[in-house]
Tab-separated table of C-alpha atoms and ligand atoms in Angstrom:
chain	number	residue	atom	x	y	z
A	28	MET	CA	37.195	37.927	-21.343
A	29	PRO	CA	34.161	39.753	-22.779
A	30	GLU	CA	34.370	43.539	-22.522
A	31	LYS	CA	32.913	44.835	-19.251
A	32	ARG	CA	29.952	47.182	-19.546
A	33	VAL	CA	30.525	50.541	-17.881
A	34	GLU	CA	26.787	51.173	-17.482
A	35	LYS	CA	25.406	51.357	-13.963
A	36	PRO	CA	23.438	48.180	-13.221
A	37	LYS	CA	19.696	48.778	-13.369
A	38	THR	CA	17.506	48.366	-10.322
A	39	LEU	CA	14.206	46.598	-10.624
A	40	VAL	CA	11.466	46.386	-8.053
A	41	LEU	CA	9.619	43.111	-8.381
A	42	GLY	CA	6.190	43.173	-6.791
A	43	VAL	CA	4.889	39.707	-6.000
A	44	SER	CA	1.175	39.392	-5.289
A	45	GLY	CA	-0.570	36.295	-3.975
A	46	GLY	CA	-1.189	33.736	-6.685
A	47	ILE	CA	0.004	30.189	-7.178
A	48	ALA	CA	2.439	31.451	-9.858
A	49	CYS	CA	4.532	33.018	-7.061
A	50	TYR	CA	6.882	30.063	-7.379
A	51	LYS	CA	7.661	31.127	-10.949
A	52	ALA	CA	8.602	34.590	-9.663
A	53	VAL	CA	11.502	32.917	-7.832
A	54	GLU	CA	12.897	31.728	-11.179
A	55	LEU	CA	12.269	35.203	-12.603
A	56	VAL	CA	14.429	36.757	-9.865
A	57	ARG	CA	17.178	34.222	-10.555
A	58	LEU	CA	17.197	35.095	-14.265
A	59	LEU	CA	17.151	38.843	-13.571
A	60	VAL	CA	20.063	38.615	-11.132
A	61	ARG	CA	21.976	36.537	-13.668
A	62	ALA	CA	21.298	39.203	-16.317
A	63	GLY	CA	22.990	41.770	-14.042
A	64	PHE	CA	19.964	43.560	-12.570
A	65	GLY	CA	19.700	44.588	-8.921
A	66	VAL	CA	16.366	43.144	-7.800
A	67	GLN	CA	14.413	44.415	-4.822
A	68	VAL	CA	11.468	42.167	-4.073
A	69	VAL	CA	8.301	43.546	-2.495
A	70	MET	CA	5.736	40.959	-1.392
A	71	THR	CA	2.112	41.368	-0.474
A	72	ARG	CA	0.749	39.634	2.608
A	73	GLU	CA	-1.103	37.122	0.380
A	74	ALA	CA	2.074	36.310	-1.572
A	75	MET	CA	3.760	35.277	1.683
A	76	GLU	CA	1.138	32.541	2.042
A	77	PHE	CA	2.599	30.906	-1.079
A	78	VAL	CA	6.371	31.515	-0.820
A	79	THR	CA	8.391	32.783	2.120
A	80	PRO	CA	10.366	36.046	1.918
A	81	LEU	CA	13.469	34.025	2.815
A	82	THR	CA	13.348	32.289	-0.586
A	83	PHE	CA	13.324	35.616	-2.451
A	84	GLN	CA	15.904	37.123	-0.109
A	85	THR	CA	18.302	34.251	-0.757
A	86	ILE	CA	17.948	34.471	-4.541
A	87	SER	CA	17.956	38.282	-4.805
A	88	GLY	CA	20.623	38.838	-2.140
A	89	ARG	CA	18.530	41.643	-0.589
A	90	PRO	CA	16.055	41.743	2.299
A	91	VAL	CA	12.505	41.522	1.022
A	92	ALA	CA	10.191	44.448	1.705
A	93	THR	CA	6.786	43.474	3.017
A	94	GLU	CA	5.485	46.064	5.476
A	95	THR	CA	4.653	49.752	5.163
A	96	PHE	CA	4.383	50.300	8.869
A	97	SER	CA	7.503	48.471	10.027
A	98	LEU	CA	9.897	51.039	11.465
A	99	THR	CA	13.010	49.045	10.582
A	100	GLN	CA	11.906	48.321	7.007
A	101	GLU	CA	10.777	51.906	6.470
A	102	SER	CA	14.095	53.311	7.713
A	103	GLU	CA	16.226	50.755	5.824
A	104	ILE	CA	14.231	50.434	2.592
A	105	GLY	CA	11.523	53.112	2.598
A	106	HIS	CA	8.582	53.173	0.192
A	107	ILE	CA	9.551	56.466	-1.470
A	108	ASN	CA	13.113	55.261	-1.820
A	109	LEU	CA	11.905	52.120	-3.555
A	110	ALA	CA	9.676	54.133	-5.877
A	111	ASP	CA	12.526	56.511	-6.766
A	112	GLN	CA	15.315	53.978	-7.150
A	113	ALA	CA	13.470	51.651	-9.483
A	114	ASP	CA	14.408	51.811	-13.158
A	115	ALA	CA	11.287	49.703	-13.700
A	116	ILE	CA	8.682	47.994	-11.553
A	117	ILE	CA	7.387	44.559	-12.463
A	118	ILE	CA	4.368	42.910	-10.909
A	119	ALA	CA	4.547	39.163	-11.440
A	120	PRO	CA	2.289	37.461	-10.760
A	121	ALA	CA	-0.339	40.196	-10.742
A	122	THR	CA	-3.651	39.004	-9.287
A	123	ALA	CA	-7.084	40.367	-10.213
A	124	ASN	CA	-7.115	41.997	-6.788
A	125	ILE	CA	-3.854	43.967	-7.193
A	126	ILE	CA	-4.808	45.014	-10.726
A	127	GLY	CA	-8.153	46.274	-9.383
A	128	LYS	CA	-6.406	48.197	-6.624
A	129	ILE	CA	-3.900	49.881	-8.947
A	130	ALA	CA	-6.620	50.790	-11.430
A	131	SER	CA	-8.689	52.352	-8.637
A	132	GLY	CA	-5.846	54.251	-7.004
A	133	ILE	CA	-5.909	52.263	-3.781
A	134	ALA	CA	-2.657	52.304	-1.832
A	135	ASP	CA	-3.269	50.239	1.268
A	136	ASP	CA	-0.054	48.195	1.494
A	137	LEU	CA	3.618	48.594	0.645
A	138	LEU	CA	3.430	47.428	-2.981
A	139	THR	CA	0.439	49.590	-3.933
A	140	THR	CA	1.990	52.571	-2.119
A	141	VAL	CA	5.262	52.184	-4.053
A	142	LEU	CA	3.283	51.939	-7.295
A	143	MET	CA	1.400	55.122	-6.464
A	144	ALA	CA	4.649	56.979	-5.789
A	145	THR	CA	6.766	55.832	-8.732
A	146	ARG	CA	7.540	57.487	-12.035
A	147	ALA	CA	9.315	54.402	-13.393
A	148	PRO	CA	7.722	52.280	-16.120
A	149	VAL	CA	5.523	49.532	-14.682
A	150	LEU	CA	5.103	46.095	-16.247
A	151	ILE	CA	2.143	44.000	-15.130
A	152	ALA	CA	2.115	40.236	-15.743
A	153	PRO	CA	-1.384	38.992	-14.824
A	154	SER	CA	-1.917	35.412	-13.735
A	155	MET	CA	-5.239	33.969	-12.566
A	156	ASN	CA	-8.078	31.584	-13.323
A	157	THR	CA	-9.436	31.905	-16.887
A	158	HIS	CA	-12.866	33.085	-15.764
A	159	MET	CA	-11.335	35.732	-13.521
A	160	TYR	CA	-9.164	36.861	-16.432
A	161	GLU	CA	-12.173	37.083	-18.743
A	162	ASN	CA	-14.229	38.991	-16.168
A	163	PRO	CA	-15.244	42.320	-17.768
A	164	ILE	CA	-14.256	44.244	-14.629
A	165	LEU	CA	-10.699	42.894	-14.825
A	166	GLN	CA	-10.577	43.530	-18.575
A	167	GLU	CA	-11.828	47.086	-18.076
A	168	ASN	CA	-9.144	47.628	-15.406
A	169	LEU	CA	-6.418	46.360	-17.756
A	170	ARG	CA	-7.618	48.638	-20.555
A	171	LYS	CA	-7.607	51.583	-18.175
A	172	LEU	CA	-4.078	50.809	-17.013
A	173	ALA	CA	-2.844	50.376	-20.602
A	174	ARG	CA	-4.378	53.747	-21.469
A	175	LEU	CA	-2.517	55.304	-18.546
A	176	GLY	CA	0.808	53.974	-19.843
A	177	TYR	CA	1.207	50.787	-17.813
A	178	HIS	CA	2.742	47.918	-19.771
A	179	ILE	CA	0.614	44.792	-19.701
A	180	MET	CA	1.740	41.292	-20.667
A	181	GLU	CA	-0.780	38.827	-22.045
A	182	PRO	CA	-1.052	35.740	-19.868
A	183	ALA	CA	-0.119	32.463	-21.536
A	184	GLU	CA	-2.616	29.731	-22.327
A	185	GLY	CA	-2.517	26.205	-20.980
A	186	TYR	CA	-3.226	24.090	-17.968
A	187	LEU	CA	-3.958	26.190	-14.871
A	188	ALA	CA	-3.330	25.151	-11.264
A	189	CYS	CA	-7.047	25.528	-10.501
A	190	GLY	CA	-7.782	22.668	-12.922
A	191	TYR	CA	-8.997	24.833	-15.815
A	192	GLU	CA	-7.419	24.990	-19.298
A	193	GLY	CA	-7.189	28.407	-20.875
A	194	LYS	CA	-5.684	31.858	-20.676
A	195	GLY	CA	-4.314	32.864	-17.307
A	196	ARG	CA	-0.869	31.315	-16.879
A	197	LEU	CA	1.981	33.607	-15.916
A	198	PRO	CA	4.142	34.108	-19.029
A	199	GLU	CA	7.415	32.164	-18.952
A	200	PRO	CA	10.075	33.954	-16.849
A	201	GLU	CA	12.347	34.176	-19.941
A	202	ASP	CA	9.624	36.079	-21.798
A	203	ILE	CA	9.148	38.458	-18.870
A	204	VAL	CA	12.916	39.127	-18.787
A	205	GLU	CA	12.819	39.889	-22.508
A	206	ARG	CA	9.951	42.387	-22.010
A	207	ILE	CA	11.925	44.089	-19.228
A	208	HIS	CA	14.961	44.472	-21.495
A	209	GLY	CA	12.676	45.989	-24.120
A	210	LEU	CA	11.158	48.353	-21.558
A	211	LEU	CA	14.547	49.713	-20.538
A	212	LYS	CA	16.064	50.184	-23.990
A	213	LYS	CA	15.878	53.379	-26.025
A	214	LYS	CA	13.568	52.752	-28.994
A	215	ASP	CA	16.024	54.216	-31.479
A	216	LEU	CA	15.304	51.561	-34.127
A	217	ALA	CA	11.533	52.100	-34.042
A	218	SER	CA	11.398	53.185	-37.684
A	219	GLU	CA	13.436	50.211	-38.945
A	220	GLN	CA	12.164	47.091	-40.697
A	221	LEU	CA	15.101	44.760	-40.223
A	222	LEU	CA	15.671	41.759	-42.415
A	223	ILE	CA	18.163	39.497	-40.646
A	224	THR	CA	19.583	36.192	-41.851
A	225	ALA	CA	21.187	33.659	-39.547
A	226	GLY	CA	22.690	30.204	-39.355
A	227	PRO	CA	24.061	27.773	-41.908
A	228	ASN	CA	22.478	26.244	-44.986
A	229	HIS	CA	21.922	22.551	-45.473
A	230	GLU	CA	22.542	21.486	-49.059
A	231	PRO	CA	21.110	17.981	-49.525
A	232	LEU	CA	23.096	15.258	-51.209
A	233	ASP	CA	20.590	12.426	-50.823
A	234	PRO	CA	17.594	11.936	-48.485
A	235	VAL	CA	19.823	11.442	-45.414
A	236	ARG	CA	22.931	13.542	-46.065
A	237	PHE	CA	23.704	17.201	-46.545
A	238	ILE	CA	26.624	19.625	-46.762
A	239	ALA	CA	26.649	22.273	-44.029
A	240	ASN	CA	29.030	24.543	-42.100
A	241	ARG	CA	29.750	25.313	-38.457
A	242	SER	CA	27.552	28.416	-38.126
A	243	SER	CA	25.450	28.286	-34.935
A	244	GLY	CA	23.187	31.230	-35.814
A	245	LYS	CA	24.079	33.004	-32.552
A	246	MET	CA	25.140	36.294	-34.196
A	247	GLY	CA	21.973	36.600	-36.302
A	248	TYR	CA	19.736	35.710	-33.359
A	249	ALA	CA	21.539	38.272	-31.159
A	250	LEU	CA	20.937	40.905	-33.856
A	251	ALA	CA	17.250	39.965	-33.942
A	252	ARG	CA	16.931	40.128	-30.143
A	253	GLN	CA	18.700	43.485	-29.746
A	254	GLY	CA	16.829	44.934	-32.739
A	255	LEU	CA	13.505	43.992	-31.145
A	256	ARG	CA	14.568	45.445	-27.811
A	257	ARG	CA	15.352	48.723	-29.569
A	258	GLY	CA	11.913	48.872	-31.166
A	259	ALA	CA	12.531	47.497	-34.687
A	260	GLN	CA	10.247	45.181	-36.659
A	261	VAL	CA	12.297	42.054	-37.275
A	262	THR	CA	12.030	39.354	-39.918
A	263	LEU	CA	14.496	36.559	-39.225
A	264	ILE	CA	15.316	34.221	-42.091
A	265	SER	CA	17.133	31.353	-40.472
A	266	GLY	CA	18.894	28.223	-41.596
A	267	PRO	CA	18.682	25.201	-39.267
A	268	THR	CA	19.871	26.092	-35.735
A	269	ALA	CA	19.319	24.823	-32.194
A	270	LEU	CA	18.269	28.280	-30.981
A	271	ALA	CA	14.858	29.490	-29.803
A	272	PRO	CA	13.671	32.395	-31.948
A	273	PRO	CA	13.455	35.713	-30.061
A	274	ALA	CA	9.892	36.568	-29.015
A	275	GLY	CA	8.395	39.118	-31.399
A	276	ALA	CA	10.463	38.203	-34.470
A	277	ARG	CA	8.771	36.947	-37.623
A	278	LEU	CA	10.669	33.737	-38.289
A	279	ILE	CA	11.061	32.271	-41.779
A	280	PRO	CA	12.869	28.917	-41.518
A	281	VAL	CA	14.838	27.770	-44.574
A	282	GLN	CA	17.299	24.995	-45.412
A	283	THR	CA	19.196	25.668	-48.618
A	284	ALA	CA	20.866	28.790	-50.013
A	285	ALA	CA	18.292	28.794	-52.832
A	286	GLU	CA	15.420	28.861	-50.320
A	287	MET	CA	17.185	31.574	-48.346
A	288	ARG	CA	17.678	33.648	-51.499
A	289	GLN	CA	14.045	33.306	-52.486
A	290	ALA	CA	12.810	34.355	-49.015
A	291	ILE	CA	15.211	37.319	-48.914
A	292	LEU	CA	14.267	38.611	-52.353
A	293	LYS	CA	10.578	38.452	-51.382
A	294	GLU	CA	11.136	40.404	-48.143
A	295	PHE	CA	13.782	42.811	-49.470
A	296	PRO	CA	11.477	45.554	-50.866
A	297	LYS	CA	9.855	46.060	-47.417
A	298	ALA	CA	13.144	46.201	-45.499
A	299	THR	CA	14.965	49.352	-44.411
A	300	ALA	CA	18.106	47.402	-43.538
A	301	VAL	CA	19.441	43.918	-44.214
A	302	LEU	CA	21.888	42.223	-41.860
A	303	MET	CA	23.327	39.221	-43.601
A	304	ALA	CA	24.753	37.197	-40.717
A	305	ALA	CA	23.969	33.811	-42.300
A	306	ALA	CA	26.876	31.651	-43.388
A	307	VAL	CA	25.419	31.103	-46.847
A	308	ALA	CA	26.611	27.879	-48.455
A	309	ASP	CA	28.886	28.827	-51.337
A	310	TYR	CA	28.359	25.467	-53.078
A	311	ARG	CA	25.662	22.831	-53.414
A	312	PRO	CA	25.884	19.270	-54.777
A	313	GLU	CA	25.413	19.330	-58.524
A	314	LYS	CA	22.592	16.825	-58.285
A	315	PHE	CA	20.383	15.515	-55.549
A	316	VAL	CA	20.298	11.708	-55.483
A	317	PRO	CA	16.712	10.749	-54.596
A	318	ARG	CA	17.752	7.432	-53.009
A	319	LYS	CA	20.328	6.950	-50.266
A	320	ILE	CA	23.801	6.614	-51.785
A	321	LYS	CA	25.080	3.122	-50.909
A	322	ARG	CA	28.518	2.513	-49.442
A	323	GLY	CA	31.037	1.224	-51.961
A	324	THR	CA	34.758	0.562	-52.075
A	325	ALA	CA	35.627	2.930	-54.918
A	326	ALA	CA	36.400	6.601	-54.292
A	327	LEU	CA	33.368	8.836	-54.593
A	328	THR	CA	33.687	12.220	-56.262
A	329	LEU	CA	31.182	14.945	-55.533
A	330	GLN	CA	30.525	17.599	-58.130
A	331	LEU	CA	29.616	20.934	-56.537
A	332	ARG	CA	27.990	23.934	-58.175
A	333	PRO	CA	28.428	27.490	-56.912
A	334	ASN	CA	25.400	29.114	-55.276
A	335	PRO	CA	24.497	32.679	-56.180
A	336	ASP	CA	26.005	35.413	-53.992
A	337	ILE	CA	22.806	36.731	-52.392
A	338	LEU	CA	24.346	39.804	-50.828
A	339	ARG	CA	25.943	40.861	-54.095
A	340	GLU	CA	22.526	40.598	-55.720
A	341	LEU	CA	21.020	42.806	-53.011
A	342	GLY	CA	23.826	45.331	-53.492
A	343	ALA	CA	23.007	45.520	-57.187
A	344	ARG	CA	19.279	46.044	-56.690
A	345	LYS	CA	19.161	48.056	-53.469
A	346	ASN	CA	16.837	50.979	-53.310
A	347	GLY	CA	17.590	52.835	-50.092
A	348	GLN	CA	18.099	49.697	-47.992
A	349	PHE	CA	21.085	49.776	-45.656
A	350	LEU	CA	23.206	46.670	-46.281
A	351	VAL	CA	25.305	45.023	-43.600
A	352	GLY	CA	27.517	42.087	-44.550
A	353	PHE	CA	29.672	39.783	-42.475
A	354	ALA	CA	33.089	38.522	-43.412
A	355	ALA	CA	34.516	35.443	-41.769
A	356	GLU	CA	38.221	35.516	-42.557
A	357	THR	CA	41.250	33.460	-41.685
A	358	GLU	CA	43.839	35.877	-43.149
A	359	ALA	CA	44.247	39.493	-44.393
A	360	LEU	CA	41.092	40.526	-42.534
A	361	VAL	CA	40.908	44.216	-43.425
A	362	ILE	CA	41.981	43.809	-47.072
A	363	ASN	CA	39.468	41.007	-47.702
A	364	ALA	CA	36.651	42.757	-45.845
A	365	LYS	CA	37.247	46.042	-47.738
A	366	LYS	CA	37.080	44.151	-50.996
A	367	LYS	CA	33.734	42.552	-50.045
A	368	LEU	CA	32.374	45.908	-48.852
A	369	ARG	CA	33.201	47.505	-52.198
A	370	GLU	CA	32.271	44.651	-54.504
A	371	LYS	CA	28.937	43.857	-52.818
A	372	LYS	CA	28.090	47.609	-52.481
A	373	LEU	CA	27.613	47.370	-48.714
A	374	ASP	CA	27.194	50.191	-46.220
A	375	LEU	CA	28.877	48.289	-43.428
A	376	ILE	CA	30.779	45.051	-43.027
A	377	VAL	CA	31.491	43.189	-39.815
A	378	ALA	CA	34.729	41.283	-40.214
A	379	ASN	CA	36.075	38.733	-37.848
A	380	ASP	CA	39.053	36.470	-37.736
A	381	VAL	CA	37.532	33.054	-37.123
A	382	THR	CA	40.873	31.577	-36.131
A	383	GLN	CA	41.049	33.830	-33.053
A	384	GLU	CA	40.038	32.357	-29.708
A	385	GLY	CA	36.509	33.421	-28.695
A	386	SER	CA	35.630	34.512	-32.245
A	387	GLY	CA	34.883	31.158	-33.824
A	388	PHE	CA	31.629	29.977	-35.303
A	389	ASP	CA	29.956	28.557	-32.205
A	390	ALA	CA	31.338	31.101	-29.697
A	391	ASP	CA	29.160	33.369	-27.538
A	392	THR	CA	31.676	36.159	-28.057
A	393	ASN	CA	33.268	37.896	-31.002
A	394	ALA	CA	36.135	40.325	-31.606
A	395	ALA	CA	35.053	42.118	-34.755
A	396	THR	CA	36.235	44.969	-36.932
A	397	LEU	CA	33.602	47.285	-38.422
A	398	LEU	CA	34.403	48.790	-41.825
A	399	ASP	CA	31.987	51.195	-43.456
A	400	ARG	CA	31.411	52.827	-46.850
A	401	THR	CA	33.103	56.068	-45.701
A	402	GLY	CA	36.386	54.184	-45.225
A	403	ALA	CA	36.231	54.098	-41.412
A	404	VAL	CA	37.800	51.023	-39.789
A	405	ARG	CA	36.832	50.345	-36.185
A	406	ARG	CA	38.459	47.496	-34.290
A	407	LEU	CA	36.309	46.304	-31.390
A	408	PRO	CA	37.504	44.280	-28.413
A	409	LEU	CA	36.199	40.820	-27.551
A	410	MET	CA	32.589	41.122	-26.400
A	411	SER	CA	29.352	39.137	-26.264
A	412	LYS	CA	27.423	38.773	-29.503
A	413	GLY	CA	24.541	40.728	-27.900
A	414	GLU	CA	26.876	43.626	-27.164
A	415	LEU	CA	28.340	43.431	-30.671
A	416	ALA	CA	24.819	43.544	-32.128
A	417	ASP	CA	24.257	46.795	-30.222
A	418	ARG	CA	27.528	48.253	-31.548
A	419	ILE	CA	26.520	47.338	-35.087
A	420	TYR	CA	23.177	49.138	-34.626
A	421	ASP	CA	24.907	52.171	-33.077
A	422	HIS	CA	27.209	52.345	-36.120
A	423	LEU	CA	24.281	51.885	-38.522
A	424	LEU	CA	22.348	54.753	-36.899
A	425	ALA	CA	25.379	57.047	-36.863
A	426	LEU	CA	26.078	56.322	-40.529
A	427	LYS	CA	22.426	56.855	-41.502
A	428	LYS	CA	22.565	60.321	-39.898
A	429	LYS	CA	25.565	61.362	-42.000
B	650	LIG	N1	26.994	35.779	-48.725
B	650	LIG	C1	25.879	35.707	-49.529
B	650	LIG	N2	25.752	34.729	-50.471
B	650	LIG	C2	26.746	33.825	-50.640
B	650	LIG	C3	27.906	33.887	-49.839
B	650	LIG	C4	27.991	34.880	-48.898
B	650	LIG	O1	24.970	36.525	-49.393
B	650	LIG	N3	26.608	32.879	-51.557
B	650	LIG	C5	27.097	36.845	-47.731
B	650	LIG	C6	27.301	36.359	-46.300
B	650	LIG	O2	26.072	36.211	-45.648
B	650	LIG	C7	28.124	37.470	-45.685
B	650	LIG	C8	28.922	38.017	-46.836
B	650	LIG	O3	28.242	37.598	-48.028
B	650	LIG	O4	27.347	38.497	-45.158
B	650	LIG	C9	30.337	37.565	-46.895
B	650	LIG	O5	30.402	36.187	-46.769
B	650	LIG	P1	31.766	35.384	-46.863
B	650	LIG	O6	31.456	33.930	-46.913
B	650	LIG	O7	32.742	35.870	-45.856
B	650	LIG	O8	32.260	35.889	-48.230
B	650	LIG	P2	32.287	35.304	-49.643
B	650	LIG	O9	31.852	36.411	-50.537
B	650	LIG	O10	31.579	33.985	-49.751
B	650	LIG	O11	33.849	35.100	-49.843
B	650	LIG	P3	34.840	33.943	-49.371
B	650	LIG	O12	33.980	32.789	-48.892
B	650	LIG	O13	35.582	33.653	-50.600
B	650	LIG	O14	35.684	34.550	-48.299
């Protein structure tokens, strides 16, 4: 089982105002509940014309707040209570009308009253017709709110329910969830330029075949996601994976170890830390056969050539960059990892026994041991790769302070 977090679950207030994108807010609540948030939905009267409170109540598991002047709602939920309990308030979809009201200080219903009373960060996800979005009054209101510290998400572009094409779609619920995570995290990596590698390499043999390994890229992508949430600039150099790149990362896709090496060496001078989670191919076919190799009856021998050890090269030329390596081992974990740490001149190495259940290449979890340049050895329990990414960053920051 992944390690349980001891943190208190965060409470979000989701304000839903009346636009056609209300139906997407239902999916947003589902994702937030699944991510472990407590979600209290507040709906405006107009929103209830699109989706019923019962839908949100069923998905969030809490009664939906709709009225300021209902005695039962005020005694059971209470607008000041809502404003105080929220770790963050999200308005999705936010109509031109609600944005105008917030920007003008109008508090004439439950949602606007809660917003007036809160000290929590507020995220606004506008959604409306393109012309309404481009209206200078709306734009002026958004600028004013941004200046006052409100967080504003850009609407997405595309086909709009009103028949127009353009900017005005509610951002995808997954992207809103990601912004919320970012909003709630300490920005303790804000001064870091992270260079992260992920995934396997494909070393081509002929036009249709390649040599690869079982790396899924999940660890590198988790590092990128958590790094972004903690305020870092992230460049992600990734071998072929089936994963969606985290929003906000600069993605450089590569195939072979040689391409990966070239991209890394180009980015290395700008980086403050390198996290080498890629399963770099140690060998490549000696020659690439430009035409498909035909089936035959005789045995076929492949000649392989070793690829350069990229991390070792970085260790030799580092100039203040913090180097994190990964060691996938099947035996003598600590001895092998210590050797790699020393020989590649790393600051930190994340070692894991890939034969252990839950720690394999395609797993969502990992039981790792962190070994650092001071000689410290820290065995971590089985946890999600996202959680492990956070532990790696915590260790990196602590070590940088020393
Ligand atoms: N690595 C690298 N270039 C290579 C091979 C590995 O930069 N050609 C990096 C990996 O990204 C990882 C670390 O070195 O961060 C250790 O990788 P691993 O494969 O465990 O170690 P190797 O040095 O290849 O040793 P071995 O395969 O013999 O265990």
